[in-house]
Short mmCIF file of C-alpha atoms and ligand atoms in Angstrom, two decimals:
data_model
loop_
_atom_site.label_atom_id
_atom_site.label_comp_id
_atom_site.label_asym_id
_atom_site.label_seq_id
_atom_site.Cartn_x
_atom_site.Cartn_y
_atom_site.Cartn_z
CA MET A 275 121.34 94.20 106.45
CA CYS A 276 122.31 90.96 104.75
CA LEU A 277 119.74 88.91 106.62
CA SER A 278 117.01 87.13 104.79
CA ILE A 279 114.06 85.16 105.96
CA PRO A 280 113.13 81.53 105.24
CA SER A 281 109.59 81.50 103.88
CA LYS A 282 107.15 79.21 102.10
CA VAL A 283 105.58 80.00 98.74
CA VAL A 284 101.77 80.01 98.94
CA LYS A 285 100.70 81.76 95.74
CA ILE A 286 102.19 82.63 92.37
CA ASP A 287 101.20 85.50 90.10
CA LYS A 288 102.87 84.60 86.81
CA GLN A 289 101.79 87.70 84.97
CA ASN A 290 103.63 90.05 87.34
CA ASN A 291 106.30 87.50 88.25
CA ILE A 292 105.43 87.85 91.91
CA ALA A 293 105.04 85.17 94.57
CA THR A 294 103.17 85.44 97.86
CA VAL A 295 105.23 83.89 100.62
CA ASP A 296 104.40 82.98 104.19
CA THR A 297 106.89 83.69 106.97
CA MET A 298 105.57 82.03 110.10
CA GLY A 299 102.09 83.46 109.63
CA VAL A 300 102.98 86.75 107.95
CA GLN A 301 102.25 86.88 104.24
CA ARG A 302 103.92 89.20 101.79
CA ASP A 303 104.71 89.58 98.11
CA ALA A 304 108.14 88.88 96.70
CA SER A 305 109.56 89.51 93.25
CA MET A 306 110.71 86.43 91.33
CA ASP A 307 112.94 88.51 89.00
CA LEU A 308 116.08 86.79 90.30
CA MET A 309 114.73 83.30 89.70
CA ALA A 310 114.54 81.25 86.50
CA GLU A 311 111.12 80.90 84.88
CA ASN A 312 109.00 78.18 86.51
CA ASP A 313 111.74 77.50 89.05
CA VAL A 314 109.65 78.62 92.01
CA GLN A 315 106.58 76.51 92.78
CA ILE A 316 103.88 76.63 95.43
CA GLY A 317 105.10 74.78 98.52
CA ASP A 318 108.78 75.60 97.93
CA TYR A 319 110.90 76.98 100.75
CA VAL A 320 112.74 80.13 99.72
CA LEU A 321 114.93 82.87 101.16
CA LEU A 322 113.36 86.30 101.06
CA HIS A 323 115.61 89.38 100.97
CA ILE A 324 114.49 93.02 100.57
CA GLY A 325 111.42 92.07 98.60
CA PHE A 326 113.02 89.44 96.37
CA ILE A 327 113.24 85.67 96.42
CA MET A 328 117.01 85.20 96.35
CA ASN A 329 116.95 81.41 96.06
CA LYS A 330 115.27 78.18 97.07
CA ILE A 331 116.16 76.30 100.22
CA ASP A 332 117.26 72.77 99.39
CA GLU A 333 114.99 70.51 101.44
CA GLU A 334 117.23 67.50 101.19
CA TYR A 335 120.25 69.35 102.61
CA ALA A 336 118.10 70.94 105.32
CA LEU A 337 116.83 67.51 106.39
CA GLN A 338 120.35 66.13 106.24
CA SER A 339 121.50 68.84 108.68
CA LEU A 340 118.61 68.06 111.03
CA GLU A 341 119.62 64.39 110.93
CA THR A 342 123.23 65.27 111.78
CA TYR A 343 122.05 67.36 114.72
CA LYS A 344 119.94 64.50 116.05
CA GLU A 345 122.97 62.22 115.91
CA ILE A 346 125.30 64.63 117.66
CA ILE A 347 122.80 65.12 120.49
CA GLN A 348 122.36 61.36 120.82
CA GLN A 349 126.10 60.95 120.95
CA MET A 350 126.37 63.56 123.67
CA ASP A 351 123.57 61.94 125.68
CA GLU A 352 125.21 58.54 125.36
CA GLU A 353 128.57 59.89 126.56
CA GLU A 354 126.89 61.56 129.52
CA ARG A 355 125.13 58.29 130.34
CA GLN A 356 128.40 56.36 130.24
CA ARG A 357 130.08 58.93 132.44
CA ALA A 358 127.25 58.84 134.97
CA ILE A 359 127.53 55.07 135.11
CA LEU A 360 131.29 55.19 135.60
CA GLU A 361 131.08 57.82 138.30
CA ASP A 362 128.56 55.88 140.34
CA ASN A 363 130.24 52.96 142.12
CA ALA A 364 126.94 51.43 143.09
CA CYS A 365 125.48 51.45 139.61
CA PRO A 366 124.57 47.92 138.55
CA ASN A 367 125.42 48.73 134.93
CA ARG A 368 129.00 49.45 135.82
CA GLY A 369 131.43 47.30 133.91
CA ALA A 370 128.61 46.02 131.73
CA MET B 282 110.43 63.21 107.95
CA SER B 283 109.32 66.07 105.78
CA LEU B 284 110.47 69.60 106.25
CA GLU B 285 108.29 72.25 107.81
CA LEU B 286 108.89 75.97 107.90
CA LYS B 287 109.09 75.78 111.68
CA ASN B 288 112.10 73.42 111.41
CA LEU B 289 114.04 76.06 109.51
CA TYR B 290 113.75 78.34 112.52
CA ASP B 291 113.52 76.18 115.67
CA ASN B 292 115.91 73.35 114.83
CA PHE B 293 118.66 75.73 113.82
CA ARG B 294 118.35 77.55 117.15
CA ASP B 295 118.05 74.47 119.35
CA SER B 296 119.98 74.85 122.60
CA ASP B 297 120.79 71.12 122.98
CA THR B 298 122.38 71.07 119.54
CA ILE B 299 124.37 74.20 120.40
CA LYS B 300 125.58 72.52 123.62
CA ALA B 301 126.50 69.34 121.78
CA TYR B 302 128.62 71.30 119.32
CA ALA B 303 130.23 73.25 122.17
CA LYS B 304 131.38 69.93 123.58
CA VAL B 305 132.76 68.68 120.25
CA ILE B 306 134.59 71.97 119.69
CA LYS B 307 136.11 71.83 123.18
CA GLU B 308 137.39 68.30 122.69
CA ASP B 309 138.84 69.07 119.28
CA ALA B 310 140.36 72.39 120.36
CA ALA B 311 142.22 70.64 123.19
CA GLN B 312 144.09 68.66 120.55
CA LEU B 313 145.36 71.75 118.76
CA GLN B 314 149.11 71.80 119.05
CA TYR B 315 151.73 73.87 117.27
CA ARG B 316 153.30 71.90 114.51
CA SER B 317 156.95 70.96 114.90
CA GLY B 318 159.29 73.60 113.56
CA ALA B 319 157.36 76.44 115.18
CA SER B 320 159.42 78.82 117.30
CA PRO B 321 159.93 77.96 121.00
CA GLN B 322 157.43 80.61 122.10
CA GLU B 323 154.92 78.80 119.99
CA SER B 324 154.70 75.58 121.88
CA GLY B 325 151.78 74.00 123.64
CA THR B 326 148.20 74.49 122.65
CA ARG B 327 147.70 76.88 119.79
CA SER B 328 144.96 79.46 119.50
CA ILE B 329 142.91 80.05 116.39
CA ASN B 330 141.51 83.45 115.47
CA ILE B 331 138.43 83.13 113.31
CA MET B 332 137.06 86.16 111.51
CA GLU B 333 133.35 86.33 110.84
CA VAL B 334 133.35 88.63 107.83
CA CYS B 335 129.71 89.54 107.95
CA GLY B 336 127.77 91.55 110.52
CA GLY B 337 124.94 89.02 110.41
CA HIS B 338 127.27 86.50 112.01
CA THR B 339 128.52 89.06 114.56
CA HIS B 340 124.92 89.56 115.56
CA THR B 341 124.31 85.82 116.05
CA ILE B 342 127.58 85.34 117.94
CA MET B 343 126.70 88.14 120.36
CA LYS B 344 122.99 87.45 120.70
CA TYR B 345 123.42 83.76 121.51
CA GLY B 346 126.50 84.21 123.68
CA ILE B 347 128.59 81.94 121.45
CA LEU B 348 131.92 83.37 122.64
CA GLN B 349 131.22 82.13 126.17
CA LEU B 350 130.61 78.61 124.85
CA LEU B 351 134.02 78.38 123.20
CA PRO B 352 137.26 77.17 124.77
CA GLU B 353 139.92 79.77 125.47
CA ASN B 354 142.00 78.98 122.42
CA ILE B 355 139.20 79.64 119.91
CA LYS B 356 138.86 83.38 119.45
CA PHE B 357 136.94 85.67 117.18
CA VAL B 358 137.94 88.72 115.20
CA HIS B 359 134.84 90.64 114.20
CA GLY B 360 134.86 91.61 110.57
CA PRO B 361 134.06 94.74 108.55
CA GLY B 362 130.46 94.39 109.70
CA CYS B 363 127.94 95.61 107.25
CA PRO B 364 127.64 97.80 104.15
CA VAL B 365 126.52 100.70 106.32
CA CYS B 366 129.55 100.58 108.65
CA ILE B 367 132.02 100.66 105.80
CA MET B 368 130.46 103.60 103.95
CA PRO B 369 132.98 106.46 103.98
CA LYS B 370 131.73 109.87 105.01
CA GLU B 371 132.25 111.39 101.56
CA ARG B 372 129.67 108.98 100.10
CA ILE B 373 127.17 109.91 102.82
CA ASP B 374 127.90 113.54 101.97
CA HIS B 375 126.92 112.73 98.38
CA ALA B 376 123.59 111.38 99.58
CA TYR B 377 123.09 114.46 101.73
CA VAL B 378 123.84 116.92 98.91
CA LEU B 379 121.57 115.03 96.50
CA ALA B 380 118.77 114.90 99.07
CA MET B 381 118.96 118.68 99.55
CA GLN B 382 118.17 119.36 95.85
CA SER B 383 114.60 120.59 95.61
CA GLU B 384 113.71 118.37 92.64
CA VAL B 385 115.09 115.20 94.26
CA ILE B 386 113.52 112.43 96.31
CA LEU B 387 116.37 110.43 97.81
CA VAL B 388 115.46 106.81 98.50
CA THR B 389 117.59 104.29 100.34
CA LEU B 390 117.33 101.23 102.59
CA GLY B 391 116.46 101.80 106.24
CA ASP B 392 119.89 100.98 107.61
CA MET B 393 121.34 104.25 106.26
CA ILE B 394 119.14 106.52 108.35
CA LYS B 395 121.40 107.40 111.28
CA VAL B 396 124.85 107.34 109.73
CA PRO B 397 126.47 110.74 110.11
CA GLY B 398 128.30 112.43 107.23
CA SER B 399 130.14 115.71 107.64
CA ASN B 400 126.89 117.74 107.45
CA GLY B 401 124.78 115.29 109.40
CA SER B 402 122.82 112.15 108.60
CA LEU B 403 120.00 111.61 106.13
CA GLN B 404 117.64 111.87 109.05
CA ASP B 405 119.04 115.37 109.67
CA ALA B 406 118.61 116.21 105.98
CA ARG B 407 114.97 115.22 106.29
CA SER B 408 114.43 117.42 109.31
CA ARG B 409 115.92 120.27 107.24
CA GLY B 410 113.24 119.80 104.60
CA ALA B 411 114.75 117.23 102.24
CA ASP B 412 112.53 114.49 100.83
CA VAL B 413 114.33 111.36 102.03
CA ARG B 414 112.54 108.02 102.11
CA PHE B 415 113.59 104.72 103.56
CA VAL B 416 112.18 101.66 101.85
CA TYR B 417 112.07 97.93 102.53
CA SER B 418 112.68 96.94 98.92
CA PRO B 419 114.29 98.75 95.95
CA MET B 420 111.11 97.90 93.99
CA ASP B 421 109.22 100.35 96.23
CA CYS B 422 110.93 103.07 94.15
CA LEU B 423 108.60 102.29 91.24
CA LYS B 424 105.52 103.40 93.13
CA ILE B 425 107.17 106.51 94.61
CA ALA B 426 108.44 107.59 91.17
CA ALA B 427 105.03 107.03 89.57
CA GLU B 428 103.32 109.12 92.24
CA ASN B 429 105.81 111.97 91.82
CA PRO B 430 106.31 112.41 88.07
CA SER B 431 107.74 115.93 88.39
CA LYS B 432 110.47 114.77 90.79
CA LYS B 433 113.71 112.91 90.21
CA LEU B 434 113.99 109.83 92.37
CA ILE B 435 117.57 108.90 93.22
CA PHE B 436 118.09 105.43 94.65
CA PHE B 437 121.15 105.49 96.94
CA ALA B 438 122.11 101.84 96.50
CA ILE B 439 124.09 100.14 99.27
CA GLY B 440 125.07 96.58 100.07
CA PHE B 441 127.42 93.69 99.46
CA GLU B 442 126.83 91.03 96.80
CA THR B 443 123.59 90.09 98.58
CA THR B 444 121.85 93.31 97.67
CA THR B 445 123.50 94.23 94.36
CA PRO B 446 121.25 92.10 92.11
CA MET B 447 118.17 93.81 93.52
CA SER B 448 119.50 97.20 92.40
CA ALA B 449 120.24 95.70 88.98
CA ALA B 450 116.72 94.26 88.82
CA LEU B 451 115.27 97.71 89.53
CA LEU B 452 117.37 99.28 86.77
CA ASP B 453 116.25 96.48 84.46
CA VAL B 454 112.60 97.40 85.07
CA VAL B 455 113.34 101.15 84.72
CA ILE B 456 114.89 100.56 81.29
CA LYS B 457 112.27 98.08 80.09
CA ARG B 458 109.38 100.36 81.09
CA ASP B 459 111.24 103.48 79.96
CA ILE B 460 110.76 105.20 83.32
CA LYS B 461 112.28 108.66 83.06
CA ASN B 462 112.58 109.77 86.68
CA ILE B 463 114.56 107.06 88.48
CA PHE B 464 118.34 107.45 88.85
CA PHE B 465 121.03 105.58 90.81
CA HIS B 466 123.90 106.39 93.13
CA ILE B 467 125.81 103.12 93.42
CA ASN B 468 127.74 102.11 96.55
CA HIS B 469 127.88 98.35 96.16
CA VAL B 470 131.01 96.64 97.46
CA THR B 471 132.41 93.13 97.21
CA VAL B 472 133.59 90.87 100.03
CA PRO B 473 136.58 88.84 98.72
CA GLU B 474 138.63 91.96 97.93
CA ALA B 475 138.18 93.20 101.50
CA MET B 476 139.19 89.81 102.93
CA GLY B 477 142.30 89.86 100.76
CA ALA B 478 143.14 93.42 101.86
CA LEU B 479 143.06 92.33 105.53
CA LEU B 480 145.43 89.45 104.87
CA VAL B 481 148.02 91.55 103.07
CA ASP B 482 149.04 93.11 106.41
CA ALA B 483 151.81 90.88 107.74
CA GLU B 484 150.65 91.46 111.31
CA CYS B 485 147.11 90.36 110.56
CA LYS B 486 146.05 87.78 113.12
CA ILE B 487 143.28 86.04 111.22
CA ASP B 488 143.74 82.25 110.88
CA ALA B 489 140.43 81.27 109.28
CA PHE B 490 137.19 82.76 107.97
CA LEU B 491 133.55 82.14 108.62
CA GLY B 492 132.24 82.91 105.13
CA PRO B 493 129.13 85.12 104.77
CA ALA B 494 125.81 83.35 104.30
CA HIS B 495 123.78 85.37 101.89
CA VAL B 496 126.59 86.98 99.93
CA SER B 497 127.43 83.38 99.05
CA VAL B 498 123.86 82.53 98.10
CA ILE B 499 124.22 85.05 95.27
CA SER B 500 127.92 84.69 94.34
CA GLY B 501 128.44 81.02 95.16
CA SER B 502 131.15 79.65 97.42
CA LYS B 503 133.59 79.79 94.49
CA ILE B 504 134.50 83.39 95.34
CA TYR B 505 136.50 82.18 98.36
CA GLU B 506 138.57 79.54 96.57
CA GLU B 507 141.65 81.75 96.59
CA PHE B 508 141.84 81.92 100.40
CA PRO B 509 142.77 78.32 101.24
CA ARG B 510 144.78 78.08 98.01
CA ASP B 511 146.77 81.33 97.96
CA TYR B 512 146.62 82.58 101.56
CA ASN B 513 146.56 79.28 103.46
CA ARG B 514 143.39 80.30 105.33
CA PRO B 515 140.45 77.88 105.58
CA VAL B 516 136.97 79.22 104.86
CA VAL B 517 133.69 77.67 106.00
CA VAL B 518 130.58 79.27 104.50
CA SER B 519 128.08 79.39 107.33
CA GLY B 520 124.36 80.01 107.78
CA PHE B 521 123.21 82.74 110.15
CA GLU B 522 121.46 80.66 112.81
CA PRO B 523 123.36 79.81 116.01
CA VAL B 524 123.48 76.09 115.25
CA ASP B 525 124.91 76.91 111.81
CA VAL B 526 127.62 79.03 113.43
CA MET B 527 128.55 76.39 116.02
CA HIS B 528 128.62 73.69 113.34
CA SER B 529 130.85 75.88 111.16
CA ILE B 530 133.25 76.65 114.01
CA SER B 531 133.50 72.93 114.65
CA MET B 532 134.29 72.35 110.95
CA ILE B 533 137.05 74.99 111.09
CA VAL B 534 138.61 73.50 114.24
CA LYS B 535 138.49 70.02 112.68
CA GLN B 536 140.42 71.33 109.67
CA PHE B 537 143.22 72.53 111.97
CA VAL B 538 143.24 69.30 113.97
CA GLN B 539 143.40 67.24 110.79
CA ASN B 540 145.92 69.52 109.16
CA ARG B 541 143.63 70.48 106.31
CA CYS B 542 143.12 73.88 104.71
CA GLU B 543 139.99 73.91 102.58
CA LEU B 544 136.90 75.77 101.47
CA GLU B 545 133.84 74.04 102.93
CA THR B 546 130.16 74.92 103.02
CA GLU B 547 128.08 74.35 106.11
CA TYR B 548 125.12 76.31 104.72
CA LYS B 549 124.43 73.73 102.03
CA ARG B 550 120.68 74.19 102.17
CA ALA B 551 121.12 77.60 100.51
CA VAL B 552 124.62 77.89 99.02
CA THR B 553 126.04 76.17 95.95
CA ARG B 554 129.47 76.55 94.41
CA GLU B 555 128.05 78.53 91.47
CA GLY B 556 125.47 80.68 93.29
CA ASN B 557 122.46 82.35 91.68
CA LEU B 558 123.45 82.68 88.01
CA ILE B 559 120.49 84.84 87.04
CA ALA B 560 121.39 87.34 89.75
CA GLN B 561 125.02 87.28 88.63
CA SER B 562 124.13 87.90 85.00
CA LEU B 563 121.96 90.89 85.98
CA ILE B 564 124.90 92.32 87.93
CA ASP B 565 127.25 91.77 84.97
CA LYS B 566 124.79 93.38 82.60
CA TYR B 567 124.72 96.73 84.42
CA PHE B 568 127.78 96.97 86.65
CA GLN B 569 131.54 96.90 86.30
CA LYS B 570 134.33 96.93 88.84
CA ALA B 571 135.30 100.42 89.95
CA GLN B 572 139.04 101.16 90.11
CA ASN B 573 138.84 101.66 93.83
CA PHE B 574 136.50 101.96 96.80
CA ARG B 575 137.49 103.65 100.03
CA TRP B 576 136.21 101.57 102.95
CA ARG B 577 135.62 103.32 106.20
CA GLY B 578 138.07 101.78 108.66
CA LEU B 579 140.12 99.98 106.00
CA GLY B 580 140.95 102.68 103.45
CA ASP B 581 141.38 102.20 99.71
CA ILE B 582 140.79 98.70 98.40
CA PRO B 583 141.30 98.37 94.64
CA LYS B 584 138.46 96.77 92.65
CA SER B 585 136.31 96.32 95.75
CA GLY B 586 133.41 98.46 94.57
CA LEU B 587 131.01 98.44 91.64
CA GLU B 588 129.86 101.23 89.35
CA LEU B 589 127.35 101.50 86.53
CA LYS B 590 128.76 100.69 83.10
CA PRO B 591 129.30 103.88 81.04
CA GLU B 592 126.48 103.01 78.62
CA PHE B 593 124.05 103.53 81.52
CA ASP B 594 125.41 106.97 82.37
CA ARG B 595 122.06 108.58 81.87
CA TYR B 596 120.80 106.73 84.94
CA ASN B 597 123.88 107.56 86.98
CA ALA B 598 123.26 110.32 89.54
CA GLU B 599 127.00 110.57 90.18
CA THR B 600 127.54 111.59 86.56
CA ILE B 601 124.47 113.78 86.28
CA TYR B 602 125.20 115.72 89.48
CA LYS B 603 128.99 115.63 89.14
CA GLU B 604 129.30 119.41 89.44
CA ILE B 605 127.75 119.64 92.88
CA LEU B 606 129.01 116.46 94.52
CA PRO B 607 131.89 116.95 96.99
CA THR B 608 135.10 115.18 96.00
CA GLN B 609 137.10 115.58 99.16
CA GLU B 610 137.94 112.40 101.05
CA ILE B 611 137.21 112.50 104.76
CA ASN B 612 139.35 110.37 107.01
CA ASP B 613 138.34 108.61 110.17
CA HIS B 614 139.06 110.31 113.47
CA LYS B 615 142.75 109.95 114.33
CA LEU B 616 142.02 108.17 117.63
CA CYS B 617 139.87 105.53 115.94
CA ILE B 618 141.58 102.14 115.70
CA CYS B 619 138.94 100.34 113.63
CA GLY B 620 141.53 99.23 111.10
CA ASP B 621 143.50 97.36 113.77
CA ILE B 622 140.33 95.88 115.26
CA LEU B 623 139.33 94.52 111.87
CA LYS B 624 142.72 92.85 111.49
CA GLY B 625 142.53 91.24 114.92
CA LYS B 626 145.41 93.38 116.22
CA ALA B 627 143.26 95.17 118.83
CA THR B 628 139.90 94.83 120.56
CA PRO B 629 137.35 97.66 120.93
CA PRO B 630 138.04 98.40 124.64
CA GLU B 631 141.63 99.22 123.65
CA CYS B 632 140.39 102.30 121.82
CA SER B 633 140.86 105.36 124.04
CA ILE B 634 137.43 106.79 123.23
CA PHE B 635 135.44 103.53 123.23
CA GLY B 636 132.25 103.96 125.23
CA THR B 637 133.04 107.59 126.06
CA ALA B 638 133.26 109.92 123.07
CA CYS B 639 132.33 107.05 120.74
CA LYS B 640 129.01 105.35 121.48
CA PRO B 641 126.21 103.93 119.30
CA THR B 642 124.24 107.17 119.71
CA THR B 643 127.27 109.28 118.74
CA PRO B 644 129.47 107.02 116.61
CA ILE B 645 132.90 108.34 115.69
CA GLY B 646 134.33 105.34 113.86
CA SER B 647 132.85 102.85 111.45
CA CYS B 648 132.72 99.89 113.87
CA MET B 649 130.27 101.80 116.09
CA VAL B 650 127.92 102.89 113.32
CA SER B 651 125.53 99.98 112.96
CA SER B 652 124.53 97.42 115.57
CA GLU B 653 126.45 94.84 113.52
CA GLY B 654 129.80 96.59 113.90
CA ALA B 655 132.43 95.18 116.28
CA CYS B 656 132.55 98.19 118.62
CA ALA B 657 128.75 98.52 118.77
CA ALA B 658 128.43 94.81 119.57
CA TYR B 659 131.02 95.11 122.36
CA TYR B 660 129.23 98.16 123.68
CA LYS B 661 125.89 96.37 123.79
CA TYR B 662 127.05 92.96 124.99
CA GLY B 663 130.36 93.98 126.57
CA ASN B 664 129.59 92.67 130.02
CA LEU B 665 129.15 89.22 128.52
CA ILE B 666 132.55 89.08 126.91
S1 SF4 C 806 135.29 102.86 119.66
FE1 SF4 C 806 134.72 104.21 117.98
S2 SF4 C 806 136.55 105.39 117.53
FE2 SF4 C 806 137.18 103.64 118.78
S3 SF4 C 806 137.76 102.05 117.30
FE3 SF4 C 806 135.60 101.72 117.78
S4 SF4 C 806 134.50 102.87 116.23
FE4 SF4 C 806 136.63 103.62 116.16
#
């Protein structure tokens, strides 16, 4: 019920205050009545909820999250690597 | 790197990231100890009960098997679910009575279709000849009303803060275009009041909250500031994807390890402290706090519902049809223990009629009504828990 879908703005109809958004290949119209004038632009990522754009998705924060995730996976991989080395007596990297 | 739409789906559901967070959470949770001064029974590793307030999170937690990824001392209490679950029967009876009027087209959002009132559900009303329509967006009402000028369209408005501004936007258009045949029955409720009501019970077992995603997009994270401050409960506002949820759980556990109690936002790509101010001003323009709203499962919670301001009475179906709307309150079944489940005092299988008399096809209590309710989620995914 409270779900909304990340979408990309592909067209803007200023007269009717409606944007056409693309959700992974599906296009539909969304009202911009909850957004400030000229706030929504073509190419913006937005959240779509029951026919309305409820806000924009902040690209910078989204990318920041993706960066954090990359780091945490790397960290996990590195710890696994270290453990594998320690557990294998014959490993030449041991003690390195 | 530039962002692509695909990233917003795939990367936030990535199984390696979920695993990495599971590991971090496990390591941190192992460090959780009772602080000195706790009673002797409370020694050793402490458990944390996290409530996800919103049914959207319940859905993610169940669908992605998040409970199985967590260490034993991190537990979940599933929250009031969704606006459909918490709708008391007397409000559904209102919808039913309105729908049965020959001049009325009753319009609501799809989620309401199956919920039984004392005379049946809206689906039943339809099979008995009522004109009931389920729409994707409130704006769909404009077309239906225009095509049926001799009928009165009543929009049965439901939803938390997420959905309230859309009802206000519809009313705004109705007034601006002077549309004469659209009316409203308002059932919007607000989240912080319900969270507060849960915490007032001294036996409540909730230690921290996963704050709703899209309620917060509209209202801003500021609406939760009282919980760390006045109730000593941390809140982390979380997105709905599984990586968001794992990340948020890890943030909550870190707060306990580091002895902090704060409001934090994980879902920064969509939530600010202030929220969507245009949406908020539309809500303020048309709605005011109602004295009280009776939540199914939780009972009366003062100031937790909204109503139309009196100057918009002529659009208010509750005022217009006052004479025919039932006023009697209808309580939950006496065997239903939803209230205790919502406070973390019991789990669904402890209810004596769980899975027998009360099932998703024949729900008796609120937590079984929609797929986002705690009992319905246990019923569907129970063998995984
Ligand atoms: S199983 Fe049904 S009756 Fe029992 S607590 Fe859950 S919703 Fe209420």
